[in-house]
Amino acid sequence: MMKNNLKKNSLTVQIWTYLLLFSVIILAFLWFFQVIFLKTYYKSVKKREIKQVARTLIKNKENQNLPEMIDNIAYDKSICIEIIDHTLLSLEATSILSSGCLINYQKDFSYKKDFILSNQKDKTYYFQNPRFKNDILVYAVKLDKNIYAFINTSLDPIDSTTSILKNQLIYVTILVLILEIVITYFISRHISNPIIRINQAAKKMASGKYDAVFSVKEDIQEINELIETLNYTNKELKKTDELRRDLMANVSHDLKTPLTMIKAYAEMARDLNHKNIKKRTQNLNVIIEEVDRLTILVNDILTLSKMQAETDALIYEYFDLIELIKNILKRYEVLVTLEDYIFKFNYEANKIIIYADKKKIEQVIYNLINNAIHYSGEDKTIEIEVHIKNEIRVEIIDHGEGILEKDIHKIWDKYYKNEKKHKRNIVGTGLGLSIVKSILESHHYVYGVYSILNNGSTFYFEIPLEKEKKH
């Protein structure tokens, strides 16, 4: 697993790389704004500060505590303030001097004269402090008719503070990179490990080993959803594989028996009975019956394939359900005559007009009756009932041994048969109930079965009443 994780394109390396790259980008921005962009940002802040101080001085120009106020402002903002009159006489000045002050360092007062003569309300000047060689911003503002304030500050960040910040940033960067390498590695492993395990289980499942188990206790919602989906897929694939094996077994059985009989009776007709017309005719009749059996099997396979591929479109029409069932029951008169079967048809209305695909509904009822015959009890009684309540309910009832509860969900699967109860004289393919399921689902009808062991089974489907007409 570790070898796979360290591959260049592995999920662990990819996540690790991107998280690390993201952290480096964040640190690069931090360095840019804290070191390279610091001076520009500092100048912008100072410009806003001295303009705010100027507004404060204008509001408090008559305040008796003005000297104390300008000292407090100068200390808090690292600026210098000087208030003069029109004769350039200094009236007030900050007592705390910094590298941003021109007071006592600037011998050229031409900018003061310039502002007084300009008769403007405010004006900005830029100088260089002759002592500290730093850039100075002077903001001049007129407080009263003959009173002027000059607020000046350094436009260069304080060197000691800047140096401390740079050194601190170096240590922070190194520490963050170390932590980032470690943390992102564990985060990437935390995210990738479940996916690696899922991939291994998926490969196992892809090779046909459906005992693969996908764990469902991860703390990432999307991975849990993927796991649930794969577990469901695994379950369905296992079921499909079982059906595939059953398909091969049942189809080979259903094909092998009639083909063997066709070959045997054809050889008998050719080699032994070619002169005996009666026996030859019997041989040919058996061949025809087995061909019919194969035809039914092939037709059922084609019908089911079309239904499941949704290529067999439904053709809706109005028809009488009661009449349809009566016509179907006529086909079984031979069983009544020759094998003593009993068919009971109970219905609540002489005519029930429904809107559906007539041929498909006919096939549903025919298949359900055939299924009941397959598994009928010793009394050989099949009951067909049609009830009308909130819907039209059609029931086909047999008195056989019933279905085990654990097998009820399987009966709609392709080629599912209870071989112990299969009767050779009734043609069956194992596809009947699967075809019933596909047709009823295409009509959006409710259907199902309930069974009591040793007391028969009842298959039913329901047609919504609001869409039908009854008489």
CSV table of C-alpha atoms in Angstrom, one decimal:
chain,number,residue,atom,x,y,z
A,1,MET,CA,0.0,0.0,0.0
A,2,MET,CA,2.8,2.4,0.9
A,3,LYS,CA,4.5,1.7,-2.5
A,4,ASN,CA,1.3,2.7,-4.3
A,5,ASN,CA,0.9,5.8,-2.1
A,6,LEU,CA,4.3,7.1,-3.1
A,7,LYS,CA,3.7,6.8,-6.8
A,8,LYS,CA,3.8,10.2,-8.6
A,9,ASN,CA,0.2,10.1,-9.6
A,10,SER,CA,-1.2,8.4,-6.5
A,11,LEU,CA,-4.0,10.1,-4.6
A,12,THR,CA,-1.9,10.5,-1.5
A,13,VAL,CA,0.8,12.4,-3.3
A,14,GLN,CA,-1.6,14.5,-5.3
A,15,ILE,CA,-3.5,15.6,-2.2
A,16,TRP,CA,-0.3,16.2,-0.3
A,17,THR,CA,1.1,18.2,-3.2
A,18,TYR,CA,-1.9,20.4,-3.7
A,19,LEU,CA,-2.3,21.1,0.1
A,20,LEU,CA,1.4,22.0,0.4
A,21,LEU,CA,1.2,24.2,-2.7
A,22,PHE,CA,-1.8,26.0,-1.3
A,23,SER,CA,0.1,26.6,2.0
A,24,VAL,CA,3.1,28.0,0.0
A,25,ILE,CA,0.9,30.3,-1.9
A,26,ILE,CA,-0.6,31.6,1.3
A,27,LEU,CA,2.8,32.2,2.8
A,28,ALA,CA,3.9,33.9,-0.4
A,29,PHE,CA,1.0,36.3,-0.1
A,30,LEU,CA,1.9,36.9,3.5
A,31,TRP,CA,5.5,37.7,2.6
A,32,PHE,CA,4.4,40.0,-0.2
A,33,PHE,CA,2.0,42.1,2.0
A,34,GLN,CA,4.2,42.0,5.2
A,35,VAL,CA,7.5,42.8,3.6
A,36,ILE,CA,7.4,43.9,0.0
A,37,PHE,CA,4.1,45.7,0.2
A,38,LEU,CA,4.5,46.9,3.7
A,39,LYS,CA,5.9,50.4,2.9
A,40,THR,CA,3.2,51.2,0.4
A,41,TYR,CA,0.5,50.0,2.8
A,42,TYR,CA,2.1,52.0,5.6
A,43,LYS,CA,2.1,55.2,3.6
A,44,SER,CA,-1.6,54.7,2.8
A,45,VAL,CA,-2.5,54.2,6.4
A,46,LYS,CA,-0.5,57.2,7.6
A,47,LYS,CA,-2.2,59.5,5.0
A,48,ARG,CA,-5.6,58.4,6.3
A,49,GLU,CA,-4.5,58.9,9.9
A,50,ILE,CA,-3.2,62.5,9.5
A,51,LYS,CA,-6.4,63.5,7.7
A,52,GLN,CA,-8.4,62.1,10.6
A,53,VAL,CA,-6.2,64.0,13.1
A,54,ALA,CA,-6.8,67.2,11.1
A,55,ARG,CA,-10.5,66.8,11.4
A,56,THR,CA,-10.1,66.2,15.1
A,57,LEU,CA,-8.1,69.4,15.5
A,58,ILE,CA,-10.7,71.4,13.6
A,59,LYS,CA,-13.4,70.2,15.9
A,60,ASN,CA,-11.4,70.9,19.1
A,61,LYS,CA,-9.6,74.1,18.2
A,62,GLU,CA,-11.3,76.0,21.0
A,63,ASN,CA,-10.6,73.2,23.6
A,64,GLN,CA,-8.6,74.4,26.6
A,65,ASN,CA,-6.9,70.9,26.8
A,66,LEU,CA,-5.6,71.2,23.2
A,67,PRO,CA,-1.9,70.9,24.2
A,68,GLU,CA,-2.5,67.7,26.1
A,69,MET,CA,-4.7,66.4,23.3
A,70,ILE,CA,-2.1,66.9,20.6
A,71,ASP,CA,0.5,65.2,22.8
A,72,ASN,CA,-1.8,62.2,23.2
A,73,ILE,CA,-2.5,62.1,19.5
A,74,ALA,CA,1.2,62.4,18.7
A,75,TYR,CA,2.1,59.5,21.0
A,76,ASP,CA,-0.7,57.2,19.8
A,77,LYS,CA,-0.1,57.9,16.1
A,78,SER,CA,3.7,58.5,16.0
A,79,ILE,CA,3.2,61.9,14.4
A,80,CYS,CA,4.1,65.5,15.2
A,81,ILE,CA,1.7,68.5,15.3
A,82,GLU,CA,2.6,72.2,15.3
A,83,ILE,CA,0.1,75.1,15.4
A,84,ILE,CA,1.2,78.5,14.3
A,85,ASP,CA,-0.3,81.9,13.5
A,86,HIS,CA,0.1,84.0,10.4
A,87,THR,CA,3.4,85.4,11.6
A,88,LEU,CA,4.9,81.9,11.8
A,89,LEU,CA,4.9,82.1,15.5
A,90,SER,CA,4.5,78.6,17.1
A,91,LEU,CA,1.5,78.5,19.4
A,92,GLU,CA,1.4,74.8,20.3
A,93,ALA,CA,3.6,71.9,19.4
A,94,THR,CA,4.0,68.2,20.4
A,95,SER,CA,6.5,67.7,23.2
A,96,ILE,CA,7.3,64.2,22.0
A,97,LEU,CA,9.5,64.2,18.9
A,98,SER,CA,10.0,61.3,16.6
A,99,SER,CA,11.8,60.6,13.3
A,100,GLY,CA,8.7,61.8,11.6
A,101,CYS,CA,9.0,65.3,13.0
A,102,LEU,CA,10.3,68.3,11.1
A,103,ILE,CA,10.1,70.5,14.2
A,104,ASN,CA,13.6,71.7,15.3
A,105,TYR,CA,15.1,70.0,12.2
A,106,GLN,CA,13.6,72.0,9.3
A,107,LYS,CA,15.2,75.4,8.9
A,108,ASP,CA,13.4,76.1,5.6
A,109,PHE,CA,9.9,77.3,6.5
A,110,SER,CA,9.0,78.2,3.0
A,111,TYR,CA,6.3,75.5,2.9
A,112,LYS,CA,4.5,77.3,5.9
A,113,LYS,CA,4.6,80.6,4.1
A,114,ASP,CA,3.4,78.9,0.9
A,115,PHE,CA,0.4,77.4,2.7
A,116,ILE,CA,-0.5,80.7,4.5
A,117,LEU,CA,-0.3,82.7,1.3
A,118,SER,CA,-2.2,80.0,-0.7
A,119,ASN,CA,-5.4,80.7,1.3
A,120,GLN,CA,-6.4,77.0,0.9
A,121,LYS,CA,-8.1,75.0,3.6
A,122,ASP,CA,-5.6,72.1,3.4
A,123,LYS,CA,-2.5,71.1,1.4
A,124,THR,CA,0.0,68.3,1.4
A,125,TYR,CA,3.8,68.5,1.2
A,126,TYR,CA,6.6,65.9,1.0
A,127,PHE,CA,10.1,66.3,2.4
A,128,GLN,CA,13.0,64.4,3.6
A,129,ASN,CA,14.1,64.6,7.2
A,130,PRO,CA,17.6,66.1,7.2
A,131,ARG,CA,18.6,64.2,10.3
A,132,PHE,CA,17.1,60.7,9.8
A,133,LYS,CA,17.0,60.8,6.0
A,134,ASN,CA,13.4,59.4,5.9
A,135,ASP,CA,10.5,60.6,3.8
A,136,ILE,CA,8.2,63.0,5.6
A,137,LEU,CA,4.5,63.8,4.8
A,138,VAL,CA,3.3,67.2,6.0
A,139,TYR,CA,-0.4,67.9,6.0
A,140,ALA,CA,-1.3,71.6,6.4
A,141,VAL,CA,-4.8,72.6,7.5
A,142,LYS,CA,-6.4,76.0,8.3
A,143,LEU,CA,-8.0,75.9,11.8
A,144,ASP,CA,-9.2,79.5,12.0
A,145,LYS,CA,-8.7,82.8,10.3
A,146,ASN,CA,-5.1,83.2,11.3
A,147,ILE,CA,-4.4,79.8,12.9
A,148,TYR,CA,-2.8,77.0,11.0
A,149,ALA,CA,-1.8,73.4,11.9
A,150,PHE,CA,1.0,71.4,10.4
A,151,ILE,CA,0.8,67.6,10.9
A,152,ASN,CA,3.7,65.6,9.8
A,153,THR,CA,4.6,61.9,10.0
A,154,SER,CA,7.3,59.6,8.6
A,155,LEU,CA,6.3,57.6,5.5
A,156,ASP,CA,8.8,54.9,6.2
A,157,PRO,CA,8.0,52.1,8.6
A,158,ILE,CA,10.0,52.1,11.8
A,159,ASP,CA,13.1,50.1,11.1
A,160,SER,CA,13.2,48.2,14.3
A,161,THR,CA,9.6,47.1,14.1
A,162,THR,CA,10.0,46.1,10.5
A,163,SER,CA,13.1,44.1,11.3
A,164,ILE,CA,11.4,42.3,14.1
A,165,LEU,CA,8.4,41.5,11.8
A,166,LYS,CA,10.7,40.1,9.1
A,167,ASN,CA,12.6,37.9,11.6
A,168,GLN,CA,9.4,36.7,13.1
A,169,LEU,CA,8.0,36.0,9.7
A,170,ILE,CA,11.0,33.8,8.8
A,171,TYR,CA,10.5,31.7,11.9
A,172,VAL,CA,6.7,31.5,11.3
A,173,THR,CA,7.3,30.5,7.7
A,174,ILE,CA,9.7,27.7,8.6
A,175,LEU,CA,7.3,26.4,11.4
A,176,VAL,CA,4.3,26.6,9.2
A,177,LEU,CA,6.0,24.7,6.4
A,178,ILE,CA,7.1,21.9,8.7
A,179,LEU,CA,3.7,21.7,10.2
A,180,GLU,CA,2.1,21.8,6.8
A,181,ILE,CA,4.2,19.0,5.5
A,182,VAL,CA,3.3,16.8,8.4
A,183,ILE,CA,-0.4,17.7,8.6
A,184,THR,CA,-1.0,17.6,4.9
A,185,TYR,CA,0.6,14.1,4.7
A,186,PHE,CA,-1.7,12.8,7.4
A,187,ILE,CA,-4.7,14.5,5.8
A,188,SER,CA,-3.9,13.1,2.4
A,189,ARG,CA,-3.5,9.6,4.0
A,190,HIS,CA,-6.7,10.0,5.8
A,191,ILE,CA,-8.6,10.9,2.6
A,192,SER,CA,-6.8,8.4,0.3
A,193,ASN,CA,-6.6,5.3,2.5
A,194,PRO,CA,-10.4,4.7,2.4
A,195,ILE,CA,-10.4,5.2,-1.4
A,196,ILE,CA,-7.4,2.8,-1.7
A,197,ARG,CA,-9.2,0.2,0.3
A,198,ILE,CA,-12.3,0.7,-1.8
A,199,ASN,CA,-10.2,0.3,-4.9
A,200,GLN,CA,-8.8,-3.0,-3.7
A,201,ALA,CA,-12.2,-4.3,-2.8
A,202,ALA,CA,-13.6,-3.1,-6.2
A,203,LYS,CA,-10.8,-5.0,-8.0
A,204,LYS,CA,-11.7,-8.1,-6.0
A,205,MET,CA,-15.4,-7.6,-7.0
A,206,ALA,CA,-14.4,-7.0,-10.6
A,207,SER,CA,-12.6,-10.4,-10.7
A,208,GLY,CA,-15.9,-12.1,-9.7
A,209,LYS,CA,-15.2,-12.4,-5.9
A,210,TYR,CA,-18.5,-11.0,-4.6
A,211,ASP,CA,-17.5,-11.6,-1.0
A,212,ALA,CA,-15.7,-8.3,-1.1
A,213,VAL,CA,-16.8,-6.0,1.8
A,214,PHE,CA,-16.8,-2.2,1.6
A,215,SER,CA,-16.5,-0.7,5.1
A,216,VAL,CA,-19.1,1.9,6.0
A,217,LYS,CA,-17.6,3.7,8.9
A,218,GLU,CA,-15.7,6.7,7.4
A,219,ASP,CA,-16.1,10.3,8.5
A,220,ILE,CA,-16.3,11.6,4.9
A,221,GLN,CA,-19.9,11.8,3.6
A,222,GLU,CA,-19.1,11.4,-0.1
A,223,ILE,CA,-16.9,8.3,0.7
A,224,ASN,CA,-19.7,6.8,2.8
A,225,GLU,CA,-22.1,7.4,-0.1
A,226,LEU,CA,-19.7,5.7,-2.5
A,227,ILE,CA,-19.3,2.8,-0.1
A,228,GLU,CA,-23.1,2.3,0.2
A,229,THR,CA,-23.4,2.5,-3.6
A,230,LEU,CA,-20.6,-0.1,-4.1
A,231,ASN,CA,-22.1,-2.4,-1.5
A,232,TYR,CA,-25.4,-2.2,-3.3
A,233,THR,CA,-23.7,-2.8,-6.6
A,234,ASN,CA,-21.8,-5.8,-5.1
A,235,LYS,CA,-25.1,-7.2,-3.8
A,236,GLU,CA,-26.8,-6.8,-7.2
A,237,LEU,CA,-23.8,-8.2,-9.1
A,238,LYS,CA,-23.8,-11.2,-6.8
A,239,LYS,CA,-27.5,-11.7,-7.5
A,240,THR,CA,-26.9,-11.2,-11.2
A,241,ASP,CA,-24.1,-13.8,-11.2
A,242,GLU,CA,-26.3,-16.3,-9.4
A,243,LEU,CA,-29.0,-15.6,-12.0
A,244,ARG,CA,-26.5,-16.1,-14.7
A,245,ARG,CA,-25.5,-19.4,-13.4
A,246,ASP,CA,-29.1,-20.4,-13.0
A,247,LEU,CA,-29.7,-19.2,-16.5
A,248,MET,CA,-27.0,-21.4,-17.9
A,249,ALA,CA,-28.2,-24.4,-15.9
A,250,ASN,CA,-31.9,-23.9,-16.7
A,251,VAL,CA,-31.5,-23.0,-20.3
A,252,SER,CA,-29.1,-25.9,-20.9
A,253,HIS,CA,-31.6,-28.2,-19.2
A,254,ASP,CA,-34.6,-26.8,-21.0
A,255,LEU,CA,-32.8,-27.0,-24.4
A,256,LYS,CA,-31.0,-30.3,-23.8
A,257,THR,CA,-34.1,-32.4,-23.0
A,258,PRO,CA,-36.3,-31.5,-26.0
A,259,LEU,CA,-33.3,-31.6,-28.3
A,260,THR,CA,-32.3,-35.1,-27.1
A,261,MET,CA,-35.9,-36.2,-27.5
A,262,ILE,CA,-36.1,-34.7,-31.0
A,263,LYS,CA,-32.9,-36.4,-32.1
A,264,ALA,CA,-34.0,-39.8,-30.5
A,265,TYR,CA,-37.5,-39.8,-32.1
A,266,ALA,CA,-36.1,-38.6,-35.4
A,267,GLU,CA,-33.7,-41.5,-35.5
A,268,MET,CA,-36.4,-43.9,-34.5
A,269,ALA,CA,-38.6,-42.6,-37.3
A,270,ARG,CA,-35.8,-42.9,-39.8
A,271,ASP,CA,-34.2,-46.1,-38.7
A,272,LEU,CA,-36.8,-48.2,-36.9
A,273,ASN,CA,-40.3,-47.0,-37.8
A,274,HIS,CA,-39.9,-45.6,-41.3
A,275,LYS,CA,-42.2,-48.4,-42.6
A,276,ASN,CA,-44.6,-48.4,-39.7
A,277,ILE,CA,-46.9,-45.4,-40.4
A,278,LYS,CA,-48.6,-45.4,-37.0
A,279,LYS,CA,-45.4,-45.5,-34.9
A,280,ARG,CA,-43.7,-43.1,-37.3
A,281,THR,CA,-46.6,-40.7,-36.8
A,282,GLN,CA,-46.3,-41.0,-33.1
A,283,ASN,CA,-42.6,-40.3,-33.3
A,284,LEU,CA,-43.2,-37.2,-35.4
A,285,ASN,CA,-45.9,-36.0,-33.0
A,286,VAL,CA,-43.4,-36.2,-30.1
A,287,ILE,CA,-40.9,-34.2,-32.3
A,288,ILE,CA,-43.6,-31.6,-33.0
A,289,GLU,CA,-44.4,-31.3,-29.2
A,290,GLU,CA,-40.8,-30.8,-28.3
A,291,VAL,CA,-40.3,-28.2,-31.1
A,292,ASP,CA,-43.4,-26.4,-29.7
A,293,ARG,CA,-41.7,-26.5,-26.2
A,294,LEU,CA,-38.5,-24.9,-27.7
A,295,THR,CA,-40.6,-22.3,-29.5
A,296,ILE,CA,-42.3,-21.3,-26.3
A,297,LEU,CA,-38.9,-21.0,-24.6
A,298,VAL,CA,-37.5,-18.9,-27.3
A,299,ASN,CA,-40.6,-16.7,-27.5
A,300,ASP,CA,-40.5,-16.2,-23.7
A,301,ILE,CA,-36.8,-15.2,-23.8
A,302,LEU,CA,-37.6,-12.7,-26.7
A,303,THR,CA,-40.6,-11.3,-24.9
A,304,LEU,CA,-38.7,-10.8,-21.6
A,305,SER,CA,-35.8,-9.2,-23.4
A,306,LYS,CA,-38.0,-6.7,-25.2
A,307,MET,CA,-39.9,-5.8,-22.0
A,308,GLN,CA,-36.7,-5.3,-20.1
A,309,ALA,CA,-35.1,-3.3,-22.9
A,310,GLU,CA,-38.3,-1.2,-23.1
A,311,THR,CA,-38.5,-1.7,-26.9
A,312,ASP,CA,-41.9,-3.5,-26.7
A,313,ALA,CA,-44.2,-0.5,-26.6
A,314,LEU,CA,-47.6,-1.0,-25.0
A,315,ILE,CA,-50.7,-0.7,-27.2
A,316,TYR,CA,-53.6,0.6,-25.0
A,317,GLU,CA,-57.2,-0.2,-25.9
A,318,TYR,CA,-60.5,-0.7,-24.1
A,319,PHE,CA,-61.6,-4.3,-23.6
A,320,ASP,CA,-63.7,-6.5,-21.3
A,321,LEU,CA,-61.5,-8.2,-18.7
A,322,ILE,CA,-64.2,-10.8,-17.8
A,323,GLU,CA,-64.5,-11.9,-21.4
A,324,LEU,CA,-60.7,-12.1,-21.8
A,325,ILE,CA,-60.4,-14.4,-18.8
A,326,LYS,CA,-63.3,-16.6,-20.1
A,327,ASN,CA,-61.5,-17.0,-23.4
A,328,ILE,CA,-58.2,-17.9,-21.7
A,329,LEU,CA,-59.9,-20.6,-19.6
A,330,LYS,CA,-61.3,-22.2,-22.8
A,331,ARG,CA,-57.7,-23.2,-23.6
A,332,TYR,CA,-57.5,-25.4,-20.6
A,333,GLU,CA,-60.6,-27.5,-21.4
A,334,VAL,CA,-58.3,-30.3,-22.5
A,335,LEU,CA,-56.9,-30.4,-18.9
A,336,VAL,CA,-60.4,-30.5,-17.5
A,337,THR,CA,-61.3,-33.5,-19.8
A,338,LEU,CA,-58.1,-35.5,-19.7
A,339,GLU,CA,-56.5,-34.7,-16.3
A,340,ASP,CA,-59.5,-33.8,-14.1
A,341,TYR,CA,-58.4,-30.2,-13.4
A,342,ILE,CA,-61.0,-27.8,-11.9
A,343,PHE,CA,-61.1,-24.1,-12.9
A,344,LYS,CA,-63.3,-21.8,-10.8
A,345,PHE,CA,-63.9,-18.3,-12.0
A,346,ASN,CA,-65.6,-15.9,-9.6
A,347,TYR,CA,-66.4,-12.3,-10.5
A,348,GLU,CA,-68.5,-9.5,-9.2
A,349,ALA,CA,-69.6,-7.9,-12.5
A,350,ASN,CA,-70.6,-9.4,-15.8
A,351,LYS,CA,-68.5,-6.9,-17.7
A,352,ILE,CA,-65.5,-4.9,-16.6
A,353,ILE,CA,-64.0,-2.6,-19.2
A,354,ILE,CA,-60.3,-1.7,-18.7
A,355,TYR,CA,-57.9,0.4,-20.6
A,356,ALA,CA,-54.6,-1.5,-21.1
A,357,ASP,CA,-52.5,-3.5,-23.6
A,358,LYS,CA,-54.9,-6.4,-24.2
A,359,LYS,CA,-52.3,-8.9,-25.4
A,360,LYS,CA,-50.0,-8.2,-22.5
A,361,ILE,CA,-52.7,-8.5,-19.9
A,362,GLU,CA,-53.8,-11.8,-21.6
A,363,GLN,CA,-50.2,-13.0,-21.3
A,364,VAL,CA,-50.1,-12.1,-17.6
A,365,ILE,CA,-53.3,-14.0,-16.8
A,366,TYR,CA,-52.2,-17.0,-18.9
A,367,ASN,CA,-48.8,-17.1,-17.3
A,368,LEU,CA,-50.3,-16.9,-13.8
A,369,ILE,CA,-52.7,-19.7,-14.5
A,370,ASN,CA,-49.9,-21.8,-16.0
A,371,ASN,CA,-47.9,-21.2,-12.8
A,372,ALA,CA,-50.9,-22.2,-10.6
A,373,ILE,CA,-51.2,-25.5,-12.7
A,374,HIS,CA,-47.6,-26.2,-12.2
A,375,TYR,CA,-47.8,-26.1,-8.4
A,376,SER,CA,-51.5,-27.0,-7.8
A,377,GLY,CA,-52.4,-29.4,-5.0
A,378,GLU,CA,-53.8,-32.9,-5.2
A,379,ASP,CA,-57.3,-31.5,-5.8
A,380,LYS,CA,-56.1,-29.9,-9.0
A,381,THR,CA,-58.2,-26.8,-8.4
A,382,ILE,CA,-57.4,-23.4,-9.7
A,383,GLU,CA,-59.4,-20.4,-8.7
A,384,ILE,CA,-59.6,-17.1,-10.6
A,385,GLU,CA,-61.3,-14.2,-8.8
A,386,VAL,CA,-62.0,-10.6,-9.8
A,387,HIS,CA,-63.0,-8.2,-7.0
A,388,ILE,CA,-64.0,-4.6,-7.3
A,389,LYS,CA,-63.4,-2.2,-4.4
A,390,ASN,CA,-61.0,0.8,-4.6
A,391,GLU,CA,-59.5,-1.0,-7.5
A,392,ILE,CA,-60.0,-4.0,-9.8
A,393,ARG,CA,-58.1,-6.9,-8.1
A,394,VAL,CA,-57.4,-10.1,-10.1
A,395,GLU,CA,-56.4,-13.1,-8.0
A,396,ILE,CA,-55.2,-16.6,-9.2
A,397,ILE,CA,-55.2,-19.1,-6.4
A,398,ASP,CA,-53.8,-22.6,-6.2
A,399,HIS,CA,-54.0,-25.2,-3.4
A,400,GLY,CA,-50.5,-26.5,-3.6
A,401,GLU,CA,-47.8,-26.7,-0.9
A,402,GLY,CA,-47.2,-22.9,-1.0
A,403,ILE,CA,-43.9,-21.0,-1.1
A,404,LEU,CA,-41.3,-20.7,1.7
A,405,GLU,CA,-41.1,-17.2,3.1
A,406,LYS,CA,-37.4,-17.0,2.3
A,407,ASP,CA,-38.1,-17.9,-1.4
A,408,ILE,CA,-41.0,-15.5,-2.1
A,409,HIS,CA,-38.7,-12.6,-3.2
A,410,LYS,CA,-37.0,-15.0,-5.7
A,411,ILE,CA,-40.1,-16.2,-7.6
A,412,TRP,CA,-40.1,-13.2,-9.9
A,413,ASP,CA,-36.5,-13.8,-11.0
A,414,LYS,CA,-35.7,-15.3,-14.4
A,415,TYR,CA,-35.5,-19.1,-14.4
A,416,TYR,CA,-36.5,-19.5,-10.8
A,417,LYS,CA,-38.2,-22.9,-10.4
A,418,ASN,CA,-39.3,-25.1,-7.5
A,419,GLU,CA,-38.0,-28.2,-9.2
A,420,LYS,CA,-39.6,-30.5,-6.7
A,421,LYS,CA,-43.0,-29.4,-7.9
A,422,HIS,CA,-42.3,-29.0,-11.6
A,423,LYS,CA,-44.7,-31.1,-13.8
A,424,ARG,CA,-43.3,-32.4,-17.0
A,425,ASN,CA,-46.6,-32.6,-18.8
A,426,ILE,CA,-47.1,-28.8,-18.5
A,427,VAL,CA,-44.8,-26.8,-20.7
A,428,GLY,CA,-42.8,-24.3,-18.6
A,429,THR,CA,-39.7,-22.2,-19.2
A,430,GLY,CA,-39.1,-20.6,-15.9
A,431,LEU,CA,-39.7,-17.1,-17.4
A,432,GLY,CA,-43.4,-16.8,-16.9
A,433,LEU,CA,-43.4,-14.8,-13.6
A,434,SER,CA,-40.5,-12.6,-14.8
A,435,ILE,CA,-42.6,-11.7,-17.8
A,436,VAL,CA,-45.6,-11.1,-15.6
A,437,LYS,CA,-43.5,-8.7,-13.5
A,438,SER,CA,-42.2,-6.8,-16.5
A,439,ILE,CA,-45.7,-6.3,-18.0
A,440,LEU,CA,-47.3,-5.3,-14.8
A,441,GLU,CA,-44.5,-2.8,-14.0
A,442,SER,CA,-44.8,-1.3,-17.4
A,443,HIS,CA,-48.5,-0.7,-16.7
A,444,HIS,CA,-47.6,0.6,-13.3
A,445,TYR,CA,-49.9,-1.9,-11.6
A,446,VAL,CA,-49.5,-3.1,-8.1
A,447,TYR,CA,-48.8,-6.9,-7.9
A,448,GLY,CA,-47.6,-9.5,-5.5
A,449,VAL,CA,-48.1,-12.9,-3.9
A,450,TYR,CA,-48.9,-14.2,-0.5
A,451,SER,CA,-48.6,-17.8,0.5
A,452,ILE,CA,-49.3,-20.2,3.4
A,453,LEU,CA,-47.1,-23.2,3.6
A,454,ASN,CA,-49.1,-26.4,2.8
A,455,ASN,CA,-52.1,-24.2,2.0
A,456,GLY,CA,-51.4,-22.8,-1.5
A,457,SER,CA,-50.5,-19.4,-3.0
A,458,THR,CA,-52.4,-16.4,-4.2
A,459,PHE,CA,-51.0,-14.3,-7.0
A,460,TYR,CA,-52.7,-10.9,-7.6
A,461,PHE,CA,-52.5,-7.7,-9.5
A,462,GLU,CA,-54.5,-4.5,-9.2
A,463,ILE,CA,-55.9,-2.2,-11.9
A,464,PRO,CA,-56.7,1.4,-10.7
A,465,LEU,CA,-60.5,1.8,-10.8
A,466,GLU,CA,-60.6,5.5,-11.7
A,467,LYS,CA,-59.2,4.7,-15.2
A,468,GLU,CA,-61.7,1.9,-15.9
A,469,LYS,CA,-65.4,1.3,-16.6
A,470,LYS,CA,-67.5,-1.3,-15.0
A,471,HIS,CA,-71.0,-2.5,-15.8
